[in-house]
Coordinates of C-alpha atoms in Angstrom, one line a residue:
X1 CA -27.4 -19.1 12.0
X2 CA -27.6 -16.3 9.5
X3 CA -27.7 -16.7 5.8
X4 CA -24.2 -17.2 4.4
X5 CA -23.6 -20.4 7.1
X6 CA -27.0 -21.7 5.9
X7 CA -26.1 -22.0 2.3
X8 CA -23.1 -22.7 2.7
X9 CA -24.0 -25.9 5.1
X10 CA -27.6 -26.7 4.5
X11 CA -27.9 -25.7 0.2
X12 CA -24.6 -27.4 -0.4
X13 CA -25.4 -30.7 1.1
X14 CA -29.2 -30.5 -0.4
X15 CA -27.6 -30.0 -3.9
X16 CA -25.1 -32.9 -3.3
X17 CA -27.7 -35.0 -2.0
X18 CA -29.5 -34.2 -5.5
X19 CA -26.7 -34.8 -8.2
X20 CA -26.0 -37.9 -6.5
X21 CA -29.7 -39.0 -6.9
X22 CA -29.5 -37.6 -10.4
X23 CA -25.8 -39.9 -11.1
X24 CA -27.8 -43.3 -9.9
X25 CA -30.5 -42.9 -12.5
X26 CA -28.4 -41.8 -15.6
X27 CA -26.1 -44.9 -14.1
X28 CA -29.0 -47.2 -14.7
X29 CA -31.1 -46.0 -17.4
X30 CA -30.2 -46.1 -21.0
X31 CA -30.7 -43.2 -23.9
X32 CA -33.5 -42.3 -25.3
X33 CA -32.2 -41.9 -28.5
X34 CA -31.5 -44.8 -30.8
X35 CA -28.2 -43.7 -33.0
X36 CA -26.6 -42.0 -29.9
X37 CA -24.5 -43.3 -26.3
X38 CA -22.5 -41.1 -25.0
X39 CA -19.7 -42.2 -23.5
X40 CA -20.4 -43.0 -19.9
X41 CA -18.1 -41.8 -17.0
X42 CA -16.1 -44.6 -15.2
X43 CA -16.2 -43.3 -12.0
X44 CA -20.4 -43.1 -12.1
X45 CA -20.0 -47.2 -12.8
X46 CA -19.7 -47.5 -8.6
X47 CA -23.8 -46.5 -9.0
X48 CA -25.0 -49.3 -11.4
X49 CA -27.2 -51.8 -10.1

């Protein structure tokens, strides 16, 4: 396996794998700052609890 199959198989899936993880937490956690929601995404509403 040389380098460019590596990232493009192993890195890619890793970084999915992450932003996914990242999605499910903004999904269920409100913001931080009082005056200001921004507008959530509908399709991140399939990772709410």
């Amino acid at each position: 396996m040389n380098i460019k199959e590596f990232f493009e198989k192993g890195m890619l899936k890793c970084v999915n794998a992450l932003a996914l993880l990242l999605v499910r937490q903004t999904a269920n956690s409100a913001c931080i700052w009082v005056a200001y929601q921004p507008e959530f995404p509908e399709v991140a509403n399939k990772f709410k609890k």
